[in-house]
mmCIF file of C-alpha atoms in Angstrom:
data_model
loop_
_atom_site.group_PDB
_atom_site.id
_atom_site.type_symbol
_atom_site.label_atom_id
_atom_site.label_comp_id
_atom_site.label_asym_id
_atom_site.label_seq_id
_atom_site.Cartn_x
_atom_site.Cartn_y
_atom_site.Cartn_z
ATOM 1 C CA UNK A 1 170.550 -97.197 67.523
ATOM 2 C CA UNK A 2 172.570 -100.053 66.070
ATOM 3 C CA UNK A 3 175.887 -98.709 67.360
ATOM 4 C CA UNK A 4 174.602 -98.012 70.878
ATOM 5 C CA UNK A 5 173.160 -101.522 71.044
ATOM 6 C CA UNK A 6 176.493 -102.946 69.914
ATOM 7 C CA UNK A 7 178.443 -101.071 72.588
ATOM 8 C CA UNK A 8 175.953 -102.075 75.310
ATOM 9 C CA UNK A 9 176.424 -105.711 74.299
ATOM 10 C CA UNK A 10 180.191 -105.705 73.733
ATOM 11 C CA UNK A 11 181.620 -103.356 76.362
ATOM 12 C CA UNK A 12 180.840 -105.288 79.581
ATOM 13 C CA UNK A 13 181.861 -108.618 78.054
ATOM 14 C CA UNK A 14 184.979 -107.149 76.442
ATOM 15 C CA UNK A 15 186.220 -105.531 79.657
ATOM 16 C CA UNK A 16 185.439 -108.711 81.610
ATOM 17 C CA UNK A 17 187.499 -110.826 79.193
ATOM 18 C CA UNK A 18 190.318 -108.258 79.335
ATOM 19 C CA UNK A 19 190.335 -108.474 83.146
ATOM 20 C CA UNK A 20 190.410 -112.266 82.951
ATOM 21 C CA UNK A 21 193.331 -112.311 80.512
ATOM 22 C CA UNK A 22 195.324 -109.641 82.356
ATOM 23 C CA UNK A 23 194.813 -110.656 85.973
ATOM 24 C CA UNK A 24 193.277 -114.105 86.342
ATOM 25 C CA UNK A 25 194.230 -116.398 83.457
ATOM 26 C CA UNK A 26 197.405 -118.421 83.646
ATOM 27 C CA UNK A 27 200.268 -117.859 81.226
ATOM 28 C CA UNK A 28 199.383 -120.917 79.157
ATOM 29 C CA UNK A 29 195.729 -119.885 78.820
ATOM 30 C CA UNK A 30 196.699 -116.305 77.958
ATOM 31 C CA UNK A 31 199.196 -117.429 75.326
ATOM 32 C CA UNK A 32 196.461 -119.566 73.767
ATOM 33 C CA UNK A 33 193.601 -117.048 73.815
ATOM 34 C CA UNK A 34 195.473 -113.829 72.949
ATOM 35 C CA UNK A 35 196.471 -114.840 69.382
ATOM 36 C CA UNK A 36 192.975 -116.183 68.705
ATOM 37 C CA UNK A 37 191.373 -112.883 69.780
ATOM 38 C CA UNK A 38 193.843 -110.839 67.745
ATOM 39 C CA UNK A 39 193.169 -113.082 64.749
ATOM 40 C CA UNK A 40 189.443 -112.321 65.003
ATOM 41 C CA UNK A 41 190.210 -108.606 64.597
ATOM 42 C CA UNK A 42 191.700 -109.275 61.159
ATOM 43 C CA UNK A 43 188.704 -111.094 59.688
ATOM 44 C CA UNK A 44 187.053 -109.037 56.894
ATOM 45 C CA UNK A 45 183.742 -107.441 57.780
ATOM 46 C CA UNK A 46 181.951 -109.190 54.917
ATOM 47 C CA UNK A 47 182.758 -112.535 56.589
ATOM 48 C CA UNK A 48 181.121 -111.325 59.799
ATOM 49 C CA UNK A 49 178.167 -110.141 57.762
ATOM 50 C CA UNK A 50 177.801 -113.523 56.071
ATOM 51 C CA UNK A 51 178.048 -115.277 59.448
ATOM 52 C CA UNK A 52 175.370 -112.969 60.832
ATOM 53 C CA UNK A 53 173.119 -113.560 57.809
ATOM 54 C CA UNK A 54 173.443 -117.352 58.006
ATOM 55 C CA UNK A 55 173.527 -117.908 61.785
ATOM 56 C CA UNK A 56 172.449 -114.887 63.843
ATOM 57 C CA UNK A 57 169.535 -113.641 61.716
ATOM 58 C CA UNK A 58 167.680 -117.028 61.700
ATOM 59 C CA UNK A 59 168.270 -117.410 65.448
ATOM 60 C CA UNK A 60 166.791 -113.977 66.155
ATOM 61 C CA UNK A 61 163.841 -114.596 63.840
ATOM 62 C CA UNK A 62 162.969 -117.952 65.420
ATOM 63 C CA UNK A 63 163.882 -117.082 69.002
ATOM 64 C CA UNK A 64 161.876 -113.840 69.103
ATOM 65 C CA UNK A 65 159.125 -114.979 66.682
ATOM 66 C CA UNK A 66 159.703 -112.055 64.336
ATOM 67 C CA UNK A 67 158.432 -111.856 60.738
ATOM 68 C CA UNK A 68 162.005 -111.133 59.578
ATOM 69 C CA UNK A 69 165.345 -111.562 61.319
ATOM 70 C CA UNK A 70 167.137 -108.697 59.527
ATOM 71 C CA UNK A 71 166.682 -106.074 62.240
ATOM 72 C CA UNK A 72 168.588 -103.381 64.130
ATOM 73 C CA UNK A 73 169.140 -105.929 66.902
ATOM 74 C CA UNK A 74 170.836 -108.318 64.473
ATOM 75 C CA UNK A 75 173.117 -105.489 63.377
ATOM 76 C CA UNK A 76 173.973 -104.727 66.998
ATOM 77 C CA UNK A 77 174.880 -108.351 67.695
ATOM 78 C CA UNK A 78 177.144 -108.573 64.644
ATOM 79 C CA UNK A 79 178.802 -105.236 65.432
ATOM 80 C CA UNK A 80 179.308 -106.313 69.053
ATOM 81 C CA UNK A 81 181.125 -109.435 67.873
ATOM 82 C CA UNK A 82 183.267 -107.325 65.548
ATOM 83 C CA UNK A 83 184.139 -104.756 68.231
ATOM 84 C CA UNK A 84 185.050 -107.332 70.896
ATOM 85 C CA UNK A 85 188.597 -108.165 69.673
ATOM 86 C CA UNK A 86 189.563 -104.481 69.599
ATOM 87 C CA UNK A 87 188.122 -103.747 73.037
ATOM 88 C CA UNK A 88 189.646 -106.861 74.601
ATOM 89 C CA UNK A 89 193.125 -106.377 73.115
ATOM 90 C CA UNK A 90 193.517 -102.670 73.909
ATOM 91 C CA UNK A 91 191.985 -102.921 77.411
ATOM 92 C CA UNK A 92 194.066 -105.984 78.299
ATOM 93 C CA UNK A 93 197.297 -104.318 77.186
ATOM 94 C CA UNK A 94 196.425 -101.277 79.316
ATOM 95 C CA UNK A 95 195.704 -103.379 82.406
ATOM 96 C CA UNK A 96 198.983 -105.259 82.087
ATOM 97 C CA UNK A 97 200.881 -101.957 82.421
ATOM 98 C CA UNK A 98 199.755 -101.629 86.055
ATOM 99 C CA UNK A 99 202.955 -101.763 88.179
ATOM 100 C CA UNK A 100 203.352 -105.019 90.051
ATOM 101 C CA UNK A 101 204.357 -103.110 93.190
ATOM 102 C CA UNK A 102 200.947 -101.378 93.315
ATOM 103 C CA UNK A 103 199.092 -104.682 93.130
ATOM 104 C CA UNK A 104 201.336 -106.328 95.702
ATOM 105 C CA UNK A 105 200.891 -103.357 98.056
ATOM 106 C CA UNK A 106 197.117 -103.664 97.762
ATOM 107 C CA UNK A 107 197.202 -107.387 98.487
ATOM 108 C CA UNK A 108 199.592 -106.815 101.406
ATOM 109 C CA UNK A 109 197.087 -104.418 102.975
ATOM 110 C CA UNK A 110 194.491 -107.203 103.021
ATOM 111 C CA UNK A 111 192.571 -106.499 99.830
ATOM 112 C CA UNK A 112 191.273 -109.466 97.871
ATOM 113 C CA UNK A 113 192.233 -110.036 94.253
ATOM 114 C CA UNK A 114 188.900 -108.657 93.032
ATOM 115 C CA UNK A 115 189.216 -105.580 95.275
ATOM 116 C CA UNK A 116 192.699 -105.007 93.873
ATOM 117 C CA UNK A 117 191.381 -105.259 90.325
ATOM 118 C CA UNK A 118 188.518 -102.843 91.039
ATOM 119 C CA UNK A 119 190.412 -100.320 93.184
ATOM 120 C CA UNK A 120 193.906 -100.430 91.675
ATOM 121 C CA UNK A 121 194.117 -102.022 88.229
ATOM 122 C CA UNK A 122 191.044 -100.460 86.602
ATOM 123 C CA UNK A 123 191.651 -96.885 87.902
ATOM 124 C CA UNK A 124 195.318 -97.054 86.858
ATOM 125 C CA UNK A 125 194.504 -98.284 83.358
ATOM 126 C CA UNK A 126 191.344 -96.211 82.829
ATOM 127 C CA UNK A 127 192.925 -94.205 80.000
ATOM 128 C CA UNK A 128 193.710 -97.397 78.092
ATOM 129 C CA UNK A 129 190.223 -98.745 78.745
ATOM 130 C CA UNK A 130 188.839 -95.437 77.474
ATOM 131 C CA UNK A 131 190.900 -95.838 74.309
ATOM 132 C CA UNK A 132 189.436 -99.327 73.894
ATOM 133 C CA UNK A 133 185.926 -97.877 74.215
ATOM 134 C CA UNK A 134 186.641 -95.163 71.632
ATOM 135 C CA UNK A 135 188.116 -97.677 69.173
ATOM 136 C CA UNK A 136 185.185 -100.036 69.743
ATOM 137 C CA UNK A 137 182.671 -97.231 69.188
ATOM 138 C CA UNK A 138 184.543 -96.156 66.049
ATOM 139 C CA UNK A 139 184.468 -99.701 64.690
ATOM 140 C CA UNK A 140 180.748 -99.983 65.405
ATOM 141 C CA UNK A 141 179.671 -96.609 64.015
ATOM 142 C CA UNK A 142 181.742 -96.744 60.847
ATOM 143 C CA UNK A 143 181.012 -100.336 59.815
ATOM 144 C CA UNK A 144 179.233 -100.688 56.480
ATOM 145 C CA UNK A 145 179.138 -104.063 54.761
ATOM 146 C CA UNK A 146 178.320 -106.333 57.715
ATOM 147 C CA UNK A 147 175.485 -104.039 58.843
ATOM 148 C CA UNK A 148 174.178 -103.717 55.294
ATOM 149 C CA UNK A 149 173.830 -107.510 55.111
ATOM 150 C CA UNK A 150 171.974 -108.156 58.387
ATOM 151 C CA UNK A 151 169.792 -105.100 59.086
ATOM 152 C CA UNK A 152 167.393 -105.473 56.160
ATOM 153 C CA UNK A 153 168.597 -102.348 54.326
ATOM 154 C CA UNK A 154 165.147 -100.765 54.677
ATOM 155 C CA UNK A 155 165.104 -96.981 54.159
ATOM 156 C CA UNK A 156 162.322 -96.382 56.702
ATOM 157 C CA UNK A 157 162.168 -94.847 60.179
ATOM 158 C CA UNK A 158 162.112 -97.781 62.652
ATOM 159 C CA UNK A 159 159.534 -97.903 65.421
ATOM 160 C CA UNK A 160 161.363 -100.514 67.533
ATOM 161 C CA UNK A 161 164.743 -102.191 67.967
ATOM 162 C CA UNK A 162 163.407 -105.220 66.108
ATOM 163 C CA UNK A 163 162.510 -103.477 62.832
ATOM 164 C CA UNK A 164 164.584 -103.537 59.626
ATOM 165 C CA UNK A 165 166.757 -100.424 59.314
ATOM 166 C CA UNK A 166 169.384 -98.809 57.121
ATOM 167 C CA UNK A 167 172.312 -97.191 58.917
ATOM 168 C CA UNK A 168 174.127 -94.042 57.807
ATOM 169 C CA UNK A 169 177.255 -95.831 56.476
ATOM 170 C CA UNK A 170 175.076 -98.392 54.684
ATOM 171 C CA UNK A 171 173.047 -95.604 53.062
ATOM 172 C CA UNK A 172 176.194 -93.882 51.795
ATOM 173 C CA UNK A 173 177.617 -97.156 50.458
ATOM 174 C CA UNK A 174 174.372 -98.217 48.777
ATOM 175 C CA UNK A 175 173.466 -94.920 47.124
ATOM 176 C CA UNK A 176 176.685 -93.020 46.444
ATOM 177 C CA UNK A 177 177.332 -94.825 43.160
ATOM 178 C CA UNK A 178 173.947 -93.747 41.798
ATOM 179 C CA UNK A 179 174.113 -90.126 42.940
ATOM 180 C CA UNK A 180 175.215 -87.616 40.269
ATOM 181 C CA UNK A 181 178.133 -85.502 41.467
ATOM 182 C CA UNK A 182 177.009 -82.076 42.624
ATOM 183 C CA UNK A 183 173.322 -82.978 42.701
ATOM 184 C CA UNK A 184 170.922 -82.810 45.641
ATOM 185 C CA UNK A 185 171.220 -86.577 46.222
ATOM 186 C CA UNK A 186 175.016 -86.369 46.314
ATOM 187 C CA UNK A 187 174.922 -83.419 48.700
ATOM 188 C CA UNK A 188 172.486 -85.250 50.985
ATOM 189 C CA UNK A 189 174.851 -88.218 51.187
ATOM 190 C CA UNK A 190 177.745 -85.856 51.875
ATOM 191 C CA UNK A 191 175.703 -84.365 54.730
ATOM 192 C CA UNK A 192 175.127 -87.868 56.114
ATOM 193 C CA UNK A 193 178.897 -88.354 56.145
ATOM 194 C CA UNK A 194 179.310 -85.079 58.035
ATOM 195 C CA UNK A 195 176.658 -86.165 60.566
ATOM 196 C CA UNK A 196 178.485 -89.474 61.039
ATOM 197 C CA UNK A 197 181.727 -87.585 61.661
ATOM 198 C CA UNK A 198 180.058 -85.308 64.220
ATOM 199 C CA UNK A 199 178.509 -88.245 66.074
ATOM 200 C CA UNK A 200 181.887 -89.969 66.293
ATOM 201 C CA UNK A 201 183.602 -86.778 67.473
ATOM 202 C CA UNK A 202 180.977 -86.068 70.143
ATOM 203 C CA UNK A 203 181.181 -89.627 71.488
ATOM 204 C CA UNK A 204 184.980 -89.463 71.616
ATOM 205 C CA UNK A 205 184.920 -86.132 73.476
ATOM 206 C CA UNK A 206 182.284 -87.477 75.889
ATOM 207 C CA UNK A 207 184.301 -90.600 76.697
ATOM 208 C CA UNK A 208 187.476 -88.538 77.227
ATOM 209 C CA UNK A 209 185.570 -86.154 79.529
ATOM 210 C CA UNK A 210 184.202 -89.025 81.601
ATOM 211 C CA UNK A 211 187.711 -90.504 81.818
ATOM 212 C CA UNK A 212 189.208 -87.214 83.021
ATOM 213 C CA UNK A 213 186.522 -86.906 85.714
ATOM 214 C CA UNK A 214 187.352 -90.420 86.937
ATOM 215 C CA UNK A 215 191.047 -89.478 87.229
ATOM 216 C CA UNK A 216 190.175 -86.446 89.340
#
């Protein structure tokens, strides 16, 4: 739930920023924004978690009139912010590999700049955009500390997107130190890790399948 919410929030904005940097922004603007975005990717997750706990959680609690702000939605917002630099950087690099001749041919045939972006640039760079999606999903699903700090760490089944939750990585991180090796608790946490791996693998295969259908 948290990861899907993060991708829904980050993917459209990330691809839009990548299109802006690759095709619309001037050289000076690109040279200014690109290092800043890449710098954001190197910030430790605990810093994002602290930012979410201090800024995002109170905003969600007050804005939505919730009893607590540590919810699945807060985790999705923090994960979306964390995934954005990866999605933007990889997608923008892929779009910039589009041959200039293809774009000039499209414009020469009477297409507008936005039609060229939609019909030429995005289809040509779809594999790179797919890679950005996979990396963004991987960052969202596997994140531990930031989510642990802003989702409430409540080991209960949520009934809505605005309830406190505990994600799979957060559960493993919080309980593995207390689980005796070889015991039922340890094996249950190991199974959670296997489930997390399967979810990531299925999402990666699904995105690659969708990408291959688009190429056809």
